[in-house]
PDB file of C-alpha atoms in Angstrom:
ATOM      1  CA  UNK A   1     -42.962 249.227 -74.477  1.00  0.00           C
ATOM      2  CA  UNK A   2     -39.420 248.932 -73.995  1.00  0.00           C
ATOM      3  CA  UNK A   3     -39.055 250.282 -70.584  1.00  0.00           C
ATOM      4  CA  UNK A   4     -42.037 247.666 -69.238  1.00  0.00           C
ATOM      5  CA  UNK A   5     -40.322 244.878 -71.110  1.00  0.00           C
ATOM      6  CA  UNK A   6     -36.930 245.463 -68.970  1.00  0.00           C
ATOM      7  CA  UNK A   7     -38.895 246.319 -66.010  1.00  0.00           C
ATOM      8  CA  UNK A   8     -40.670 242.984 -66.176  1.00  0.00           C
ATOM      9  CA  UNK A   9     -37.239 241.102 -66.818  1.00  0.00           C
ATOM     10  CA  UNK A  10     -35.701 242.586 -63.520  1.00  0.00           C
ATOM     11  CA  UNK A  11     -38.401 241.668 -61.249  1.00  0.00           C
ATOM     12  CA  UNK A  12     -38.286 238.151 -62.808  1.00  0.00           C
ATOM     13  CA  UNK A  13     -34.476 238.240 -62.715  1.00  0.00           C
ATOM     14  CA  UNK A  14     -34.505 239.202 -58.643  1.00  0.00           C
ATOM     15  CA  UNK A  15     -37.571 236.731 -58.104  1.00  0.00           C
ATOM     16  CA  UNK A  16     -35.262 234.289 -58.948  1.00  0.00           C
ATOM     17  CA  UNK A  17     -32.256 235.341 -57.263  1.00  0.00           C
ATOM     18  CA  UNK A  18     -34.668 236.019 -53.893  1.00  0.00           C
ATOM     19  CA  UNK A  19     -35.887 232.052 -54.306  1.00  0.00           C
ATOM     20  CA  UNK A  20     -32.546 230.408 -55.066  1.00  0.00           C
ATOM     21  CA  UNK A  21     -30.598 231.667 -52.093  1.00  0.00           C
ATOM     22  CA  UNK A  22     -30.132 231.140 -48.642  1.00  0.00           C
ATOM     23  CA  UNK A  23     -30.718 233.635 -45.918  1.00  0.00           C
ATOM     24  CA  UNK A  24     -27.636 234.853 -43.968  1.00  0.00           C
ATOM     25  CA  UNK A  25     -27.723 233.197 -40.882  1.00  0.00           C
ATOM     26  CA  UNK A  26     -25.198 234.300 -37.934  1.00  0.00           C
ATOM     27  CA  UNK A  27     -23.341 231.513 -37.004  1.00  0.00           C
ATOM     28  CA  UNK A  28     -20.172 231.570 -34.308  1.00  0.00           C
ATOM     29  CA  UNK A  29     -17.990 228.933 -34.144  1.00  0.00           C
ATOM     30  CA  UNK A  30     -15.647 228.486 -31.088  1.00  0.00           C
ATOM     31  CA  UNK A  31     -12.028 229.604 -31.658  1.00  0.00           C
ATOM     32  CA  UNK A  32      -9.399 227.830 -29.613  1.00  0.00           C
ATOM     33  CA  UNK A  33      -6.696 229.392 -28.926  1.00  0.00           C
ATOM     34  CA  UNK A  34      -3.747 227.609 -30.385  1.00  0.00           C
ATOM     35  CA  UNK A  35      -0.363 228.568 -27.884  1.00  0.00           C
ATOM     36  CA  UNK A  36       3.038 228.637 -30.189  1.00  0.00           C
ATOM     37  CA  UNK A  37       5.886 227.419 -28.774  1.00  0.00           C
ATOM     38  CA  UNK A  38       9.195 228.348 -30.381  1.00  0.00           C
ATOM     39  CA  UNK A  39      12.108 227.071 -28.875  1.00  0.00           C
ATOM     40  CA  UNK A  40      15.311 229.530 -29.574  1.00  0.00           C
ATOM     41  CA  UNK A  41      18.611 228.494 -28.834  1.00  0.00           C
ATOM     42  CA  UNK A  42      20.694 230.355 -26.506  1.00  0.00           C
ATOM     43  CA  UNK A  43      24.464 230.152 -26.339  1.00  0.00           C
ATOM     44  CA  UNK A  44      26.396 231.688 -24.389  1.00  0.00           C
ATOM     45  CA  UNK A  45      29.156 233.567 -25.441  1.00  0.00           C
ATOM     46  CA  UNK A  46      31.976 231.018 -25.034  1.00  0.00           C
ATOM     47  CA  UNK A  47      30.039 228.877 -27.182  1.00  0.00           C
ATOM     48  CA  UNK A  48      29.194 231.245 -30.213  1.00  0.00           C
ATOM     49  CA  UNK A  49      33.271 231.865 -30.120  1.00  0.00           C
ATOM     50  CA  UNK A  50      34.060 228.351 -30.031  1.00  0.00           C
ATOM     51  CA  UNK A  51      31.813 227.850 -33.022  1.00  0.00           C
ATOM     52  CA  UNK A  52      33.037 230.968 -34.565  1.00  0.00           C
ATOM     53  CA  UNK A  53      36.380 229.441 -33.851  1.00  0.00           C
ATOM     54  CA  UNK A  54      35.788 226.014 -35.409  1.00  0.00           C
ATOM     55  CA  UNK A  55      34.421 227.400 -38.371  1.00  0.00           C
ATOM     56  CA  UNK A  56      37.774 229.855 -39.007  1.00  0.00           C
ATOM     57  CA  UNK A  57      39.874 226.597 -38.640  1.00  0.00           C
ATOM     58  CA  UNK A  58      37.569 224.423 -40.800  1.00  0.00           C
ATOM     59  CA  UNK A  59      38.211 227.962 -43.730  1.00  0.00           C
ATOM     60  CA  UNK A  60      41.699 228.026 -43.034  1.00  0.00           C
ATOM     61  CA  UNK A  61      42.264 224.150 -43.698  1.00  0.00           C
ATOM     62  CA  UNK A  62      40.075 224.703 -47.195  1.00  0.00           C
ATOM     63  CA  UNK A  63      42.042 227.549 -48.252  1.00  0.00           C
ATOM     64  CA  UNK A  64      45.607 225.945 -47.617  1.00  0.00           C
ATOM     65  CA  UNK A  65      44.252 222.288 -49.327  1.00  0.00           C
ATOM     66  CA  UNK A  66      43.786 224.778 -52.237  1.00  0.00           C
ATOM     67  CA  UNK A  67      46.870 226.632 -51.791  1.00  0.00           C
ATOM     68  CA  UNK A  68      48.887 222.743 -51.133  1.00  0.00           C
ATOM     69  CA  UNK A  69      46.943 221.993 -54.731  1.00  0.00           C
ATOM     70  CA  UNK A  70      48.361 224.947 -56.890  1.00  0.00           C
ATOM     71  CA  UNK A  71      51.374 224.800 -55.468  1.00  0.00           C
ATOM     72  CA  UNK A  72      51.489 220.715 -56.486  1.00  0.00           C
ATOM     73  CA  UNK A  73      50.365 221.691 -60.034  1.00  0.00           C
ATOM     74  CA  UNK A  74      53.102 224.553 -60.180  1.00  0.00           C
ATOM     75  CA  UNK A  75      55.821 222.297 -59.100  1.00  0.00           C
ATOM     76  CA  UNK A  76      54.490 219.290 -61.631  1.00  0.00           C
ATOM     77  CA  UNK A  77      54.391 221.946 -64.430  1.00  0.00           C
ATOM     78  CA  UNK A  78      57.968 223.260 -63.115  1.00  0.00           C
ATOM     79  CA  UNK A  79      59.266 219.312 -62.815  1.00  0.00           C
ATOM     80  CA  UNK A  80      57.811 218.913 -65.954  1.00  0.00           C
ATOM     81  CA  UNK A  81      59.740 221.721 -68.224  1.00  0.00           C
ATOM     82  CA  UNK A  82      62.820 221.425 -66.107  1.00  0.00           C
ATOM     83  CA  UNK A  83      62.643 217.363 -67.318  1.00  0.00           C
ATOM     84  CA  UNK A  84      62.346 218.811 -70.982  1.00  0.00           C
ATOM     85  CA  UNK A  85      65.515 220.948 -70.568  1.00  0.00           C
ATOM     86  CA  UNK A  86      67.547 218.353 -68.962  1.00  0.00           C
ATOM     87  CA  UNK A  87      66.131 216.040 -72.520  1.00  0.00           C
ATOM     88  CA  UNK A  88      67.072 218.793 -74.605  1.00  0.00           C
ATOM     89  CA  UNK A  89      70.709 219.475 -72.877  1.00  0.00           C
ATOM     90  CA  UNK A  90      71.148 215.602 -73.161  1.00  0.00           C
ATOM     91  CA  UNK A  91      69.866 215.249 -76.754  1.00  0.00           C
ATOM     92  CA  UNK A  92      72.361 218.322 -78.177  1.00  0.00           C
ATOM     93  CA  UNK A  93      75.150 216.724 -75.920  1.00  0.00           C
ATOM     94  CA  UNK A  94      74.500 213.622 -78.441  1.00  0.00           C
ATOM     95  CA  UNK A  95      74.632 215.592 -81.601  1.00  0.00           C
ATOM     96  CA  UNK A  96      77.520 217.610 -80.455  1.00  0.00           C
ATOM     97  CA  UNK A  97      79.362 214.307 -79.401  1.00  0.00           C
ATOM     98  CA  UNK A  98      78.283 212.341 -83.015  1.00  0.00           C
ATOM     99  CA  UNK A  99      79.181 216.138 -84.850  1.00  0.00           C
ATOM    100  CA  UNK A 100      82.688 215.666 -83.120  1.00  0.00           C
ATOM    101  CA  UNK A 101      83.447 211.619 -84.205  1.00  0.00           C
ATOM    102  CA  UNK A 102      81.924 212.810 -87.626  1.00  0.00           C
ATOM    103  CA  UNK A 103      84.667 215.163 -88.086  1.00  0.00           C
ATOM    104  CA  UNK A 104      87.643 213.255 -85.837  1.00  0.00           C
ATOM    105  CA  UNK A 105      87.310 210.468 -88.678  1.00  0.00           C
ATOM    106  CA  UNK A 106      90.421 209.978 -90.890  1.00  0.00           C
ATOM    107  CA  UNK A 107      88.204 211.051 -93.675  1.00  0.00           C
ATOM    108  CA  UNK A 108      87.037 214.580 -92.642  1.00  0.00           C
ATOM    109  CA  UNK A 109      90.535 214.888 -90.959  1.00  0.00           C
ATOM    110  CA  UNK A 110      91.934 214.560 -94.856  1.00  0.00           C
ATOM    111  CA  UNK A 111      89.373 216.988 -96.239  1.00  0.00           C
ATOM    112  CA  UNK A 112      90.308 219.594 -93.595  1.00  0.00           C
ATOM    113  CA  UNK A 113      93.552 219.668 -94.032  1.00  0.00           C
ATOM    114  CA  UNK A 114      93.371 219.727 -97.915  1.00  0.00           C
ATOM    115  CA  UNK A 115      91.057 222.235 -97.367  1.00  0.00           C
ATOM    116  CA  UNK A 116      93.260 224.392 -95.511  1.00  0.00           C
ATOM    117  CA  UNK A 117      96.405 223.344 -97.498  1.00  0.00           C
ATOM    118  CA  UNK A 118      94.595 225.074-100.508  1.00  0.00           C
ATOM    119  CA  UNK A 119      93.778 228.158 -98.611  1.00  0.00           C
ATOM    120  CA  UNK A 120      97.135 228.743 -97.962  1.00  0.00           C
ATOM    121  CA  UNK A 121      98.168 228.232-100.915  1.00  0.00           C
ATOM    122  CA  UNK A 122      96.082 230.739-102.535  1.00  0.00           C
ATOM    123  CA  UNK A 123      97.007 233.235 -99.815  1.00  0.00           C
ATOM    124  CA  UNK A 124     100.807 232.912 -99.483  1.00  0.00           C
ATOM    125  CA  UNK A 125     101.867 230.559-102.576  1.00  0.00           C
ATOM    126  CA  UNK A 126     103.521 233.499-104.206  1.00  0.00           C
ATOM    127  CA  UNK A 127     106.037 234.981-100.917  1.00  0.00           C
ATOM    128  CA  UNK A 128     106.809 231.475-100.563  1.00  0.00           C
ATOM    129  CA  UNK A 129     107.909 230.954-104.055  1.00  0.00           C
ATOM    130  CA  UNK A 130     109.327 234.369-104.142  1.00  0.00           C
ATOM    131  CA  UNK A 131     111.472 233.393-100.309  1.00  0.00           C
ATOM    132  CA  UNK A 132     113.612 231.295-102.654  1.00  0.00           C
ATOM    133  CA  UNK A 133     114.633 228.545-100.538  1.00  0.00           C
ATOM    134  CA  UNK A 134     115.523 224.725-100.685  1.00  0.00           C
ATOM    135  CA  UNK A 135     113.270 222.923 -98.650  1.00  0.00           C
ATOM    136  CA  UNK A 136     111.612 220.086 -98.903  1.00  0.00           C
ATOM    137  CA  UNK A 137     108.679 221.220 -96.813  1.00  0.00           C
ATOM    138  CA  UNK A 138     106.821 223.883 -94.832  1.00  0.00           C
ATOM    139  CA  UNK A 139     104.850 223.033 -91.966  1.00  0.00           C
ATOM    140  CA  UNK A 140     102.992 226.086 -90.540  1.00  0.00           C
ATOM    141  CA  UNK A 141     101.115 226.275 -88.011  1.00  0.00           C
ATOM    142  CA  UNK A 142      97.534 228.073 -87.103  1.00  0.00           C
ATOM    143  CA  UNK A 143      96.302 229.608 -83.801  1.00  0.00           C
ATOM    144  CA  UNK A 144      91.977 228.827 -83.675  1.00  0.00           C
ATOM    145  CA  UNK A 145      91.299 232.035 -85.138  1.00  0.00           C
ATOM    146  CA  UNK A 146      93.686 231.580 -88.424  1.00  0.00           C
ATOM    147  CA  UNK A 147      96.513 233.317 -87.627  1.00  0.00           C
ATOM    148  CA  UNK A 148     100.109 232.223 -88.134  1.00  0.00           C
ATOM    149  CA  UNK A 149     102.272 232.020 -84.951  1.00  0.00           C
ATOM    150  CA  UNK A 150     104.957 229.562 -86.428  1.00  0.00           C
ATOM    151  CA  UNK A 151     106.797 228.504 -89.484  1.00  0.00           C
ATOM    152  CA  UNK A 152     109.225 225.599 -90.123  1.00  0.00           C
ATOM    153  CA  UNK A 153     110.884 224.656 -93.130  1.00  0.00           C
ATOM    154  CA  UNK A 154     111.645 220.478 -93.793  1.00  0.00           C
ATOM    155  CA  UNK A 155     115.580 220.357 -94.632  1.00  0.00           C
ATOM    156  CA  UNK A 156     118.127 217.509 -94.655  1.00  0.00           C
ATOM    157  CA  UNK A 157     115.493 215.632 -93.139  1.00  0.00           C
ATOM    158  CA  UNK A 158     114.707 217.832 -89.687  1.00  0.00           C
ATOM    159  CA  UNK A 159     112.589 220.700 -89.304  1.00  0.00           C
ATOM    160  CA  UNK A 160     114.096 223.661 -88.971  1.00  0.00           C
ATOM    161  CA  UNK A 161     112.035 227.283 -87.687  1.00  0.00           C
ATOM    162  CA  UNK A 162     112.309 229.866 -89.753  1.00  0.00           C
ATOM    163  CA  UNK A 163     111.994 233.648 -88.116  1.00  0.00           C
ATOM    164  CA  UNK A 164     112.615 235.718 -91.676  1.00  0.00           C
ATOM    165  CA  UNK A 165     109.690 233.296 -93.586  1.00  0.00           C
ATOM    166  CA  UNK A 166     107.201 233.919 -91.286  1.00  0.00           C
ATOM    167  CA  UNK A 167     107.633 237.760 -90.839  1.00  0.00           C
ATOM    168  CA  UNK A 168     107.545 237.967 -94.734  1.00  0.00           C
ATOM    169  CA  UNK A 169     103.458 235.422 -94.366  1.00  0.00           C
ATOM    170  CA  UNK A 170     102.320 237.868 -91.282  1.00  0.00           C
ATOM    171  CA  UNK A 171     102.892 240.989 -93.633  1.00  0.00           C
ATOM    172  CA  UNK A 172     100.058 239.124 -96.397  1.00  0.00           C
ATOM    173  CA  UNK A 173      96.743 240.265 -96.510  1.00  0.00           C
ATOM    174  CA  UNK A 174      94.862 237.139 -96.839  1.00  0.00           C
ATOM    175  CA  UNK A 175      91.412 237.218 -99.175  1.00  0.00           C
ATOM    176  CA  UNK A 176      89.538 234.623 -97.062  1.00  0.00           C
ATOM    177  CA  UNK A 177      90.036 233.905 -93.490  1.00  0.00           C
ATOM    178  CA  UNK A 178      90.403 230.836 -91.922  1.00  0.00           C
ATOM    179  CA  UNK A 179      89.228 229.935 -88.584  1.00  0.00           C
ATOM    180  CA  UNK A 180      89.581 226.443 -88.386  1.00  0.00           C
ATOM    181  CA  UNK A 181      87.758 226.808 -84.248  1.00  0.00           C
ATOM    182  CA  UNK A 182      91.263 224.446 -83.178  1.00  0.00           C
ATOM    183  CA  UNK A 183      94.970 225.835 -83.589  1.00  0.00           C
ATOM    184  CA  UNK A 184      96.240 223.313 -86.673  1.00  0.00           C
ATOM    185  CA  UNK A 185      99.453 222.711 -88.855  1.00  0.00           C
ATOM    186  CA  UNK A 186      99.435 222.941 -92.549  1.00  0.00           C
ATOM    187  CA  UNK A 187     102.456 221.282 -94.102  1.00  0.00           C
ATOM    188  CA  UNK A 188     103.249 221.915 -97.657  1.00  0.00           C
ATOM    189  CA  UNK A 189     105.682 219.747 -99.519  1.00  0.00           C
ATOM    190  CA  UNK A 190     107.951 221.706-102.085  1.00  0.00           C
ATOM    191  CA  UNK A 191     106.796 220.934-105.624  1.00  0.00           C
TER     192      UNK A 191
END
């Protein structure tokens, strides 16, 4: 029963197939030829080297706009930190030149050369007072670097250089050196 009921369902399937389409009919249509024309350029040779030519020059200008733009930037970044230095040379030139008025003031002139009257004192007080002699004061005087290259003793009024004094001072071994950075006189009045 199975096999007629699929049987019957094919032929009923292809009856309808047979009714609902359309025989094959041969039909030719005309085919016109359709001619292509493609132009192509020709150059000659001269003219693919001319173009070949213009198109180097056109690179070459590119590449040395780019070059002529770093080389702007470099020199603006070069202008630019040598401006800085020449701000920065200026600006210590100031503080050097203020530094220098601070300390060329009557006031800082005093504490210097208290300063350095003490030092010597500590360091040479006792061969003076063991020299022995009447003066009424010593003036000595101080290469930049603190040593002594000359010694005068204040008598009668006049001041008077004294060879033997300042053999006995170079022979001290001082505890503190003094470098004052300019050569400098201490003067030391006889207590």
């Amino acid at each position: 029963m199975k096999r007629t009921t699929f049987t019957t369902l094919g032929v009923a399937a292809m009856t309808f197939i047979a009714c609902n389409t359309a025989t094959k009919e041969n039909k030719t249509t005309e085919v016109q030829e359709v001619e292509v024309k493609e132009t192509v350029a020709t150059e000659t040779t001269l003219q693919f080297e001319e173009k070949a030519m213009e198109d180097c020059i056109a690179y070459s200008k590119i590449v040395n706009d780019i070059k002529l733009m770093e080389i702007a930037e470099a020199q603006k970044i070069e202008d630019s930190i040598v401006k800085a230095e020449l701000e920065l040379k200026e600006a210590l030139a100031k503080a050097a030149e203020a530094k220098r008025k601070r300390e060329s003031t009557p006031e800082a002139l005093a504490k210097r050369a208290k300063e350095a009257e003490l030092w010597f004192k500590a360091n040479y007080e006792s061969i003076v007072k063991a020299y022995n002699s009447n003066y009424e004061g010593l003036k000595v005087k101080l290469t930049t670097e603190g040593n002594i290259y000359e010694v005068a003793l204040f008598v009668n009024g006049e001041w008077k250089k004294d060879q033997k004094l300042m053999k006995q001072l170079e022979k001290v071994e001082v505890t503190k050196s003094l470098a004052p950075g300019k050569a400098i006189a201490i003067t030391v009045k006889n207590a």
